[in-house]
Structure formats: C-alpha cells, structure tokens
CSV table of C-alpha atoms in Angstrom, one decimal:
chain,number,residue,atom,x,y,z
A,1,MET,CA,131.9,56.6,-219.1
A,2,THR,CA,128.0,55.9,-224.2
A,3,ALA,CA,130.4,54.8,-223.1
A,4,VAL,CA,130.7,57.6,-226.3
A,5,GLY,CA,131.9,58.3,-229.8
A,6,GLN,CA,130.3,56.8,-232.8
A,7,PRO,CA,127.3,58.4,-234.6
A,8,VAL,CA,124.0,56.9,-233.4
A,9,ARG,CA,121.3,56.1,-235.8
A,10,GLN,CA,117.6,56.1,-235.1
A,11,PRO,CA,115.8,52.8,-235.7
A,12,ALA,CA,114.7,52.2,-239.2
A,13,GLY,CA,111.5,53.8,-240.4
A,14,ARG,CA,109.5,50.6,-241.1
A,15,PRO,CA,106.8,49.6,-238.6
A,16,VAL,CA,108.3,48.1,-235.5
A,17,ARG,CA,107.2,44.5,-235.4
A,18,GLN,CA,108.3,43.9,-231.8
A,19,SER,CA,106.6,40.6,-232.0
A,20,ALA,CA,109.7,38.6,-231.3
A,21,PRO,CA,112.5,38.4,-228.8
A,22,VAL,CA,115.9,39.6,-229.9
A,23,SER,CA,117.4,36.3,-229.3
A,24,ALA,CA,116.8,33.0,-227.6
A,25,ALA,CA,120.4,32.1,-227.7
A,26,PRO,CA,123.6,34.1,-228.5
A,27,ASP,CA,124.1,32.4,-231.9
A,28,ARG,CA,120.5,32.1,-233.1
A,29,ALA,CA,118.3,34.4,-235.1
A,30,PRO,CA,115.3,36.0,-233.3
A,31,ASP,CA,112.1,34.1,-233.2
A,32,ARG,CA,109.6,35.7,-235.6
A,33,ALA,CA,106.4,34.4,-234.1
A,34,PRO,CA,103.6,37.0,-233.6
A,35,ASP,CA,103.3,38.6,-230.2
A,36,ARG,CA,100.9,41.0,-228.6
A,37,ALA,CA,99.7,44.0,-230.5
A,38,ARG,CA,101.3,46.6,-228.2
A,39,ASP,CA,104.7,45.1,-228.9
A,40,ARG,CA,104.1,45.9,-232.6
A,41,ALA,CA,103.5,49.6,-232.1
A,42,PRO,CA,105.1,51.8,-234.7
A,43,ALA,CA,108.3,53.6,-233.8
A,44,ARG,CA,107.4,57.2,-233.3
A,45,GLY,CA,109.5,59.5,-235.4
A,46,ALA,CA,111.2,56.8,-237.3
A,47,ALA,CA,109.0,57.0,-240.3
A,48,ALA,CA,109.4,60.7,-240.5
A,49,ALA,CA,113.1,60.6,-240.2
A,50,LYS,CA,114.2,57.2,-241.6
A,51,GLY,CA,117.8,56.5,-240.6
A,52,ARG,CA,118.2,60.0,-239.1
A,53,ARG,CA,121.3,60.3,-237.0
A,54,LEU,CA,120.7,61.3,-233.4
A,55,VAL,CA,123.0,64.2,-233.5
A,56,GLU,CA,121.5,65.5,-230.2
A,57,LEU,CA,123.0,62.5,-228.4
A,58,ASP,CA,126.5,63.3,-229.9
A,59,VAL,CA,126.2,66.8,-228.5
A,60,LEU,CA,125.1,65.6,-225.1
A,61,ARG,CA,128.0,63.2,-225.0
A,62,PHE,CA,130.5,66.0,-225.6
A,63,VAL,CA,128.7,68.2,-223.0
A,64,ALA,CA,129.2,65.3,-220.5
A,65,ALA,CA,132.8,64.8,-221.4
A,66,PHE,CA,133.5,68.6,-221.2
A,67,ALA,CA,131.8,68.7,-217.8
A,68,VAL,CA,134.0,65.9,-216.5
A,69,MET,CA,137.1,67.6,-217.9
A,70,SER,CA,136.2,70.9,-216.4
A,71,PHE,CA,135.6,69.2,-213.1
A,72,HIS,CA,139.0,67.5,-213.1
A,73,PHE,CA,140.9,70.6,-214.3
A,74,MET,CA,139.1,73.4,-212.4
A,75,ALA,CA,137.5,71.8,-209.3
A,76,ALA,CA,138.9,68.4,-208.3
A,77,SER,CA,142.7,68.2,-208.4
A,78,LYS,CA,144.5,70.3,-205.9
A,79,SER,CA,147.7,68.4,-206.7
A,80,LEU,CA,147.7,69.8,-210.3
A,81,TRP,CA,147.8,73.4,-209.2
A,82,ASP,CA,149.3,73.2,-205.7
A,83,GLU,CA,146.2,75.1,-204.7
A,84,TYR,CA,142.5,74.4,-204.5
A,85,PRO,CA,141.4,74.9,-208.1
A,86,THR,CA,138.0,76.3,-207.0
A,87,LYS,CA,139.9,79.2,-205.5
A,88,LEU,CA,141.8,79.8,-208.7
A,89,PHE,CA,138.6,79.6,-210.8
A,90,GLU,CA,136.2,81.0,-208.2
A,91,PRO,CA,133.8,82.7,-210.7
A,92,VAL,CA,132.8,79.3,-212.2
A,93,ALA,CA,133.3,77.1,-209.1
A,94,ARG,CA,129.6,76.4,-208.6
A,95,LEU,CA,129.4,75.1,-212.1
A,96,THR,CA,132.7,73.1,-212.3
A,97,THR,CA,132.1,71.3,-209.1
A,98,LEU,CA,128.9,69.9,-210.6
A,99,GLY,CA,130.9,68.7,-213.6
A,100,ILE,CA,131.4,65.4,-211.6
A,101,LEU,CA,127.8,64.7,-212.6
A,102,GLY,CA,128.8,64.5,-216.3
A,103,VAL,CA,129.4,60.8,-215.6
A,104,GLU,CA,125.8,60.5,-214.6
A,105,LEU,CA,124.7,62.0,-217.9
A,106,PHE,CA,127.0,59.4,-219.6
A,107,PHE,CA,125.1,56.6,-217.8
A,108,LEU,CA,121.7,58.0,-218.9
A,109,ILE,CA,122.9,58.2,-222.5
A,110,SER,CA,124.3,54.7,-222.2
A,111,GLY,CA,121.0,53.3,-221.1
A,112,PHE,CA,119.3,54.8,-224.1
A,113,VAL,CA,121.9,53.8,-226.6
A,114,ILE,CA,122.6,50.3,-225.3
A,115,LEU,CA,119.0,49.2,-225.5
A,116,MET,CA,118.8,50.6,-229.0
A,117,SER,CA,122.0,48.7,-229.9
A,118,VAL,CA,120.8,45.3,-228.6
A,119,TRP,CA,117.3,45.6,-229.9
A,120,GLY,CA,117.0,43.3,-233.0
A,121,HIS,CA,120.4,41.8,-232.6
A,122,THR,CA,121.7,38.6,-231.0
A,123,VAL,CA,123.9,38.5,-228.0
A,124,GLY,CA,126.9,37.7,-230.2
A,125,GLU,CA,126.3,40.7,-232.4
A,126,PHE,CA,125.9,42.9,-229.4
A,127,ALA,CA,129.1,41.6,-227.8
A,128,VAL,CA,131.1,42.2,-231.1
A,129,SER,CA,129.6,45.8,-231.2
A,130,ARG,CA,130.6,46.6,-227.7
A,131,VAL,CA,134.1,45.1,-227.7
A,132,SER,CA,135.0,46.7,-231.0
A,133,ARG,CA,133.7,50.0,-229.8
A,134,LEU,CA,135.3,50.1,-226.4
A,135,TYR,CA,138.7,48.5,-226.7
A,136,PRO,CA,140.9,50.2,-229.5
A,137,ALA,CA,141.0,53.6,-227.9
A,138,TYR,CA,141.1,52.1,-224.4
A,139,TRP,CA,144.1,50.0,-225.2
A,140,PHE,CA,145.9,53.0,-226.6
A,141,ALA,CA,145.1,55.0,-223.4
A,142,VAL,CA,146.4,52.3,-221.2
A,143,LEU,CA,149.7,51.9,-223.2
A,144,MET,CA,150.1,55.7,-223.2
A,145,ILE,CA,149.7,55.9,-219.4
A,146,PHE,CA,152.1,53.0,-219.0
A,147,VAL,CA,154.8,54.6,-221.2
A,148,MET,CA,154.4,58.0,-219.6
A,149,TYR,CA,154.8,56.8,-216.0
A,150,ARG,CA,157.5,54.3,-216.7
A,151,PHE,CA,159.7,56.5,-218.9
A,152,SER,CA,159.2,60.1,-217.8
A,153,GLY,CA,159.3,62.1,-214.6
A,154,VAL,CA,155.6,62.8,-214.6
A,155,ALA,CA,154.1,62.0,-211.1
A,156,GLY,CA,150.6,63.4,-211.1
A,157,PHE,CA,147.8,60.8,-211.1
A,158,ASP,CA,150.5,58.0,-211.2
A,159,PRO,CA,148.4,54.8,-210.5
A,160,LYS,CA,151.6,53.0,-209.2
A,161,LEU,CA,150.8,49.7,-210.9
A,162,SER,CA,153.1,46.8,-211.6
A,163,ASP,CA,153.7,45.6,-215.2
A,164,GLY,CA,151.3,42.8,-214.5
A,165,GLU,CA,148.7,45.1,-213.3
A,166,TYR,CA,149.0,47.2,-216.4
A,167,LEU,CA,148.5,44.0,-218.4
A,168,LEU,CA,145.4,43.2,-216.5
A,169,ASN,CA,144.1,46.7,-217.1
A,170,LEU,CA,144.2,45.9,-220.8
A,171,THR,CA,141.4,43.5,-220.2
A,172,MET,CA,139.2,46.2,-218.6
A,173,PHE,CA,138.3,43.6,-215.9
A,174,GLN,CA,140.9,44.8,-213.4
A,175,GLY,CA,138.1,45.8,-211.0
A,176,ALA,CA,137.0,42.2,-210.7
A,177,PHE,CA,140.4,41.4,-209.2
A,178,GLY,CA,140.7,44.3,-206.9
A,179,VAL,CA,143.5,45.9,-209.1
A,180,GLY,CA,143.7,49.6,-209.4
A,181,HIS,CA,142.7,51.4,-212.6
A,182,ALA,CA,145.4,52.8,-214.8
A,183,GLY,CA,143.3,55.9,-215.4
A,184,GLY,CA,141.3,57.8,-212.9
A,185,VAL,CA,138.1,57.6,-215.0
A,186,PHE,CA,138.4,53.9,-215.9
A,187,TRP,CA,136.2,52.9,-212.9
A,188,SER,CA,133.2,54.0,-214.9
A,189,LEU,CA,134.1,51.5,-217.7
A,190,TRP,CA,133.9,48.7,-215.2
A,191,VAL,CA,130.4,49.9,-214.3
A,192,GLU,CA,129.5,49.9,-218.0
A,193,LEU,CA,130.8,46.4,-218.5
A,194,ARG,CA,128.6,45.1,-215.7
A,195,PHE,CA,125.6,46.9,-217.2
A,196,TYR,CA,126.4,45.2,-220.6
A,197,VAL,CA,126.4,41.8,-219.0
A,198,LEU,CA,123.0,42.5,-217.4
A,199,VAL,CA,121.6,43.6,-220.8
A,200,ALA,CA,123.1,40.6,-222.6
A,201,LEU,CA,121.6,38.2,-220.0
A,202,PHE,CA,118.3,39.9,-220.4
A,203,SER,CA,118.4,39.6,-224.2
A,204,LEU,CA,118.8,35.8,-223.9
A,205,VAL,CA,115.1,35.6,-222.9
A,206,GLY,CA,114.1,37.8,-225.8
A,207,ILE,CA,113.6,41.6,-225.7
A,208,THR,CA,110.1,42.8,-226.2
A,209,LEU,CA,108.4,46.0,-224.9
A,210,ARG,CA,106.5,44.1,-222.2
A,211,ARG,CA,109.6,42.3,-221.0
A,212,CYS,CA,111.6,45.5,-221.0
A,213,LEU,CA,109.1,47.1,-218.6
A,214,VAL,CA,109.2,44.0,-216.3
A,215,PHE,CA,113.0,43.9,-216.4
A,216,LEU,CA,113.4,47.6,-215.6
A,217,ALA,CA,110.9,47.5,-212.8
A,218,ALA,CA,112.6,44.4,-211.3
A,219,TRP,CA,116.0,46.0,-211.6
A,220,SER,CA,114.7,49.1,-209.9
A,221,GLY,CA,113.4,47.1,-207.0
A,222,LEU,CA,116.6,45.0,-206.7
A,223,ALA,CA,118.8,48.2,-206.8
A,224,LEU,CA,116.7,49.7,-204.0
A,225,LEU,CA,117.1,46.5,-202.0
A,226,ALA,CA,120.8,46.6,-202.6
A,227,GLU,CA,121.1,50.2,-201.4
A,228,LEU,CA,119.0,49.5,-198.3
A,229,THR,CA,120.8,46.3,-197.3
A,230,GLN,CA,124.3,47.1,-198.5
A,231,ASN,CA,124.7,43.4,-199.3
A,232,GLU,CA,128.0,43.2,-201.2
A,233,THR,CA,126.8,40.8,-203.8
A,234,LEU,CA,123.6,42.7,-204.5
A,235,VAL,CA,125.5,46.0,-204.7
A,236,PHE,CA,128.0,44.5,-207.1
A,237,VAL,CA,125.4,43.0,-209.4
A,238,PHE,CA,122.7,45.6,-209.3
A,239,MET,CA,124.8,48.8,-208.9
A,240,PRO,CA,122.3,50.9,-206.8
A,241,ARG,CA,124.2,54.2,-207.3
A,242,GLN,CA,124.4,53.8,-211.1
A,243,ALA,CA,121.4,51.7,-211.9
A,244,PRO,CA,118.9,54.6,-211.8
A,245,TYR,CA,120.6,56.3,-214.7
A,246,PHE,CA,120.8,53.2,-216.8
A,247,ILE,CA,117.1,52.3,-216.0
A,248,ALA,CA,115.9,55.8,-216.8
A,249,GLY,CA,117.9,55.9,-220.0
A,250,MET,CA,116.4,52.6,-221.2
A,251,ALA,CA,112.9,53.9,-220.3
A,252,PHE,CA,113.6,57.1,-222.3
A,253,PHE,CA,114.5,54.9,-225.3
A,254,LEU,CA,111.2,53.1,-225.0
A,255,ILE,CA,109.4,56.4,-225.0
A,256,HIS,CA,111.4,57.5,-228.0
A,257,ARG,CA,110.7,54.3,-229.9
A,258,PHE,CA,107.1,53.6,-229.0
A,259,GLY,CA,105.8,56.9,-227.9
A,260,ALA,CA,102.5,57.2,-226.0
A,261,ARG,CA,101.7,53.5,-226.8
A,262,SER,CA,104.7,52.2,-224.8
A,263,GLY,CA,102.6,50.8,-222.0
A,264,ALA,CA,100.9,54.2,-221.3
A,265,PHE,CA,102.5,55.6,-218.1
A,266,MET,CA,104.9,52.7,-217.3
A,267,PRO,CA,108.0,54.1,-219.0
A,268,TRP,CA,107.4,57.5,-217.4
A,269,LEU,CA,106.9,55.8,-214.0
A,270,LEU,CA,110.3,54.1,-214.4
A,271,VAL,CA,111.8,57.5,-215.4
A,272,ALA,CA,110.3,59.0,-212.2
A,273,ALA,CA,111.6,56.2,-210.1
A,274,GLY,CA,115.0,56.6,-211.6
A,275,TYR,CA,115.0,60.3,-211.1
A,276,GLY,CA,114.2,59.9,-207.4
A,277,MET,CA,116.9,57.3,-206.9
A,278,SER,CA,119.3,59.4,-208.9
A,279,LEU,CA,118.8,62.5,-206.7
A,280,TYR,CA,119.8,60.4,-203.7
A,281,ALA,CA,122.8,58.8,-205.4
A,282,ALA,CA,124.0,62.1,-206.8
A,283,MET,CA,123.7,64.0,-203.5
A,284,GLU,CA,125.6,61.1,-201.8
A,285,ARG,CA,128.4,61.2,-204.4
A,286,VAL,CA,128.8,65.0,-204.3
A,287,GLY,CA,128.3,65.0,-200.6
A,288,GLU,CA,131.3,62.7,-200.1
A,289,ARG,CA,133.6,65.2,-201.8
A,290,VAL,CA,132.1,68.1,-199.9
A,291,ARG,CA,132.7,66.3,-196.6
A,292,LEU,CA,136.3,65.5,-197.7
A,293,VAL,CA,137.4,69.1,-198.5
A,294,GLY,CA,134.6,71.3,-197.1
A,295,ILE,CA,131.9,73.4,-198.7
A,296,LYS,CA,134.3,76.3,-198.9
A,297,HIS,CA,136.6,74.5,-201.2
A,298,TYR,CA,133.9,72.6,-203.0
A,299,PRO,CA,130.8,74.8,-203.3
A,300,ALA,CA,128.2,72.3,-204.4
A,301,PRO,CA,125.2,72.5,-202.0
A,302,PRO,CA,122.4,69.9,-202.3
A,303,GLU,CA,120.0,72.2,-204.1
A,304,ALA,CA,122.6,72.7,-206.8
A,305,VAL,CA,122.9,68.9,-207.2
A,306,VAL,CA,119.1,68.7,-207.5
A,307,ILE,CA,119.0,71.3,-210.2
A,308,ALA,CA,121.8,69.6,-212.2
A,309,ILE,CA,120.2,66.2,-212.1
A,310,THR,CA,116.9,67.7,-213.1
A,311,VAL,CA,118.4,69.5,-216.1
A,312,VAL,CA,120.1,66.2,-217.1
A,313,TYR,CA,116.8,64.4,-217.0
A,314,LEU,CA,115.0,67.2,-218.9
A,315,LEU,CA,117.6,67.0,-221.6
A,316,MET,CA,117.1,63.3,-222.0
A,317,ALA,CA,113.3,63.7,-222.0
A,318,ALA,CA,113.7,66.2,-224.8
A,319,VAL,CA,115.7,63.7,-226.8
A,320,ALA,CA,113.1,61.0,-226.1
A,321,LEU,CA,110.2,63.2,-227.2
A,322,GLY,CA,112.0,64.4,-230.3
A,323,TRP,CA,112.2,68.0,-229.2
A,324,LEU,CA,115.8,68.3,-230.2
A,325,ARG,CA,115.5,67.0,-233.7
A,326,TRP,CA,116.4,70.4,-235.0
A,327,VAL,CA,120.0,69.7,-233.9
A,328,ARG,CA,121.2,68.6,-237.3
A,329,TRP,CA,124.5,70.2,-238.1
A,330,ARG,CA,126.6,67.2,-239.3
A,331,ARG,CA,129.9,68.5,-238.0
A,332,LEU,CA,128.5,68.0,-234.5
A,333,VAL,CA,128.8,64.3,-235.1
A,334,THR,CA,132.6,64.7,-234.8
A,335,LEU,CA,132.2,66.0,-231.2
A,336,GLY,CA,130.4,62.8,-230.3
A,337,ALA,CA,133.1,60.7,-232.1
A,338,LEU,CA,136.0,62.2,-230.1
A,339,THR,CA,134.2,62.1,-226.8
A,340,TYR,CA,135.4,58.7,-225.8
A,341,PRO,CA,139.1,59.3,-226.4
A,342,LEU,CA,138.8,62.7,-224.7
A,343,TYR,CA,137.2,61.1,-221.7
A,344,LEU,CA,140.1,58.5,-221.5
A,345,VAL,CA,143.1,60.8,-221.9
A,346,HIS,CA,142.2,64.3,-220.5
A,347,GLN,CA,143.5,63.6,-217.0
A,348,THR,CA,146.8,62.2,-218.4
A,349,VAL,CA,147.2,65.4,-220.5
A,350,SER,CA,146.6,67.6,-217.4
A,351,ALA,CA,149.2,65.7,-215.4
A,352,VAL,CA,151.8,66.7,-218.0
A,353,VAL,CA,150.8,70.2,-218.9
A,354,ILE,CA,149.5,71.9,-215.8
A,355,PRO,CA,152.3,71.2,-213.3
A,356,ALA,CA,154.9,72.0,-216.0
A,357,TYR,CA,153.6,75.5,-216.7
A,358,ARG,CA,151.5,76.6,-213.7
A,359,ASP,CA,154.4,78.8,-212.4
A,360,VAL,CA,154.8,80.7,-215.6
A,361,VAL,CA,151.3,80.8,-217.2
A,362,ASP,CA,148.2,82.2,-215.5
A,363,PRO,CA,145.6,79.6,-214.5
A,364,TRP,CA,142.9,80.8,-217.0
A,365,PRO,CA,145.0,80.7,-220.2
A,366,LEU,CA,146.7,77.5,-219.0
A,367,VAL,CA,143.4,75.6,-218.4
A,368,VAL,CA,142.3,76.7,-221.9
A,369,ILE,CA,145.5,75.5,-223.4
A,370,THR,CA,145.3,72.2,-221.5
A,371,MET,CA,141.7,71.7,-222.8
A,372,ALA,CA,142.7,72.5,-226.3
A,373,VAL,CA,145.6,70.0,-226.2
A,374,SER,CA,143.3,67.3,-224.7
A,375,ILE,CA,140.7,67.8,-227.4
A,376,GLY,CA,143.4,67.9,-230.1
A,377,LEU,CA,144.9,64.7,-228.9
A,378,ALA,CA,141.5,63.1,-228.6
A,379,TYR,CA,140.8,63.9,-232.3
A,380,LEU,CA,144.1,62.4,-233.4
A,381,ILE,CA,143.4,59.2,-231.4
A,382,TYR,CA,139.9,59.0,-232.9
A,383,ARG,CA,141.2,59.4,-236.5
A,384,MET,CA,144.4,57.3,-236.2
A,385,VAL,CA,143.5,54.7,-233.6
A,386,ASP,CA,139.9,54.5,-232.6
A,387,LYS,CA,138.1,54.6,-236.0
A,388,PRO,CA,140.4,52.2,-237.9
A,389,GLY,CA,140.8,50.1,-234.8
A,390,GLN,CA,137.0,49.7,-234.5
A,391,ARG,CA,136.7,48.8,-238.2
A,392,TRP,CA,139.5,46.2,-238.0
A,393,LEU,CA,138.3,44.6,-234.7
A,394,ARG,CA,134.6,44.6,-235.7
A,395,ALA,CA,135.4,42.8,-239.0
A,396,ARG,CA,137.5,40.1,-237.4
A,397,LEU,CA,135.2,39.5,-234.5
A,398,GLY,CA,132.3,39.4,-236.8
A,399,ALA,CA,134.0,36.8,-239.0
A,400,LEU,CA,134.7,34.7,-235.8
A,401,LEU,CA,131.1,35.0,-234.8
A,402,ASP,CA,130.0,33.9,-238.3
A,403,ARG,CA,132.4,31.0,-238.3
A,404,PHE,CA,131.1,29.9,-234.9
A,405,ARG,CA,127.5,30.0,-236.1
A,406,ARG,CA,128.4,27.9,-239.2
A,407,SER,CA,130.2,25.3,-237.1
A,408,ARG,CA,127.2,24.6,-234.9
A,409,PRO,CA,124.8,21.8,-235.9
A,410,ARG,CA,121.4,23.1,-237.0
A,411,GLY,CA,118.0,21.6,-237.0
A,412,GLY,CA,115.8,21.6,-240.0
A,413,GLY,CA,118.4,20.7,-242.6
A,414,GLY,CA,121.4,22.4,-240.9
A,415,SER,CA,120.9,25.8,-242.5
A,416,SER,CA,123.1,28.5,-241.1
A,417,ARG,CA,122.7,32.2,-241.0
A,418,THR,CA,125.5,34.6,-241.9
A,419,THR,CA,126.3,37.5,-239.6
A,420,ARG,CA,124.3,40.6,-240.1
A,421,ALA,CA,126.0,44.0,-240.1
A,422,ILE,CA,127.4,44.5,-236.6
A,423,PRO,CA,126.1,47.7,-235.1
A,424,ALA,CA,128.7,50.4,-234.6
A,425,GLN,CA,127.0,52.6,-232.1
A,426,SER,CA,128.8,54.0,-229.1
A,427,PRO,CA,128.2,53.2,-225.4
A,428,GLU,CA,128.4,55.5,-223.3
A,429,ALA,CA,129.4,55.4,-223.1
A,430,SER,CA,130.2,55.9,-222.2
A,431,VAL,CA,131.2,56.8,-220.2
A,432,PRO,CA,131.8,58.4,-217.0
C-alpha cells in the first residue's frame, strides 16, 4: 500500500558505474573503488531517455488504487449496503472481487521503486525519503478518522480505538504492539515498513548487482522456509505472503536498469520464482474470503486469480522492458500523485456517503458519486497536505541528517559531506 504518489524518475543517463556499494554506513558516502565489470553495465534505456519520468508506473499505481477502491465499494463490504455488494453489482462482480489483488500490484511496484530509490543513496538519505513520503498524508488520514468517529454518528468501519491507540497509530508502528489499525488498509503500510527495514539493512553492506541477486535469492528461500514452517519469527521478518511481490519487483528493476547483462537469466529466474509463490499467496488470500462468504457471494474462482496475477506480472514486465515508454501524457502523473491519499481515505469516505444515501439513490450512481468524492478529496489532500508536507518534512529531516554527519569525527582530516538531494520518489507504495 509505492507505497504511491510522487513522480518516479528513471536513473540518470550516464553509464552506470555500479562498482561500489551504496553505503557502508548510514552516514557515509559510497565507496568508489572499482568492482566487477558486470556491475558497471550501462543502464538500458537511460541514455535514450535521460531523466524520463516513468509515467507508466504512475498509471499502474492509480489502476491498483482504483482496483482496491472498487473491491471495497462493490465487492467486500456488506455492511455498507446492507446487502452483498456483488449482488447489487453482479455484472462486474467477477472483476471487482479481484480488486483485492490491487494490493499485490502495489507491492510489485514498491519492490521496483524502492530499489531504485536506495540505489546510489545512503541509508540516512533513504530513510529521509521514505519518512517524508509516507507520513504527511498518513497523519492527516489518522486525524481525519479520529475526528470522524469521535465527533459524528458514523459507525461503519469504526476501529474502536482508544485515544492512546490513535496516538500510537500516528507512528505507523501500531502493528508491532498488537494495536488495531485506524484505517482498514493501514495493515499494508506495516508490511511496507518491514520491507524498508530489510532494504535498509541490505544497503549497509553495499548494493551492487551481484549482491542484489544474492540477497533476492536468499530472501526467496527464507520466505519459502517461513511459509513451510510457519515459524512466527520467520513469518514476521520474511513475510512469505508479500515477499514474492517485493522480490519480483526488485528483479524487474534490475532488468530495467541493466537489461540483458543483468546476470543473464538470474533476474528472470527470480521473477519466475516470485510469480510461482505469488500464485499460491494470492489464491490463499482470495480463497480465505471465498470460504468466509461463499463463492456465490464472492465469485472469484482460482483460475480467475491466476489470470489476474499473470496480468499484473506481464504489466510489470512491460515496464521493465520499456514497452510502455509510449505512455507519456504528463497529466497522468497527477493520477500517481493522488494515489496514496486515495488509498488512505477511500474507505472512510464510503463509510459516510453510502449508508447515508443508499436508501434514496440507486447503487450504480451512488458508487460513482462515492468514487468521485474519494478522488476529489484525495486530490485536495495531495495539493494542500501531502505535497507541502513532504517538502517541509524532507527539508527538515535532510538538515538533521546533514547536521548529524557534520558532528561525527572524520578520518583523513575530518572532512564532511553535505547531504545530497533527498530522493522524492513514492513507495508504494505503496501501498496496498
């Protein structure tokens, strides 16, 4: 849940000298010593489109968010309509039930974008980028949910949290303490945070192509072990139901960046492994809901899940191979920008609008109105909260990082390095 939102830029068009780790420590510049020739392969497509914005990822983010919104409004929430929504929207039920897998598309995109974000940056710079990206809109969403359930008669999706639990939700670490999430989709942000920690720890040893391949292969094996053993610690750390998407997304980025020279078949082998594990994870996730309400009320058979996951992987392969470079309409970037706020607040909007008008407005026009209100509110949050909030938080965290670096004793005359521009790319995220 990329995590989502900001425009994503392709790596610069100069030859990729992936000769050095990203960072040996969170506050030190990357080592520039030469490495193996394969880690210096030129970035495919970068020279031809220097600094080109990956608009195709912005579009895919919005597709993922719209799929999740359609799932919540038209397939998942009987309490909203006082009726099974798949009965009200039967003509599209086979599509909207698969909207739950929009989260999986977010995780794939996040794997791609997060590896791109950390490559060439220190752990501190990566942390500043992620915190400034995730928190402004998230804080607003938590406060909005708190105010709504404390001071109105709205009851749908009420998380029933205490004031202290709402405060803990502001940290985004409530999942670590067994506290419920203020918003129904916030669980995916906790998954994203754990993914970021793994990437940050990996970056401490230095990110190179060869090390990426080893890291992804090791994570795949450990995720499989966690799934087979169901050991709580292994499941918590290696996230077997979400790891396949992150791993495949990172492998897709390697293909995008290094092309055919990225260790020959290894990135594609990692994608294939992720695809196989993803099919199992997706069928289990959708199957749980089918078992809960029955296939009649949730028409999502296994073959439909296989098709959906296959389409998602094909779309990401098209991005990695540059087949979607023709998607260049600049206004589409706005769709990617408002995706994260939309993901955060759409359920809250539906809890207000649908129960209030379901008895006087037909379901089809009402769901269109609710979607329009959700998208409109998301745009306002992006322009008035998210965008300025990111800028403000990134500047201040960047200044703190620079001050921390300057305060540390340095070898070789005590020289210090000022903070480079903090990347402003989106997660997910992110974000399921």
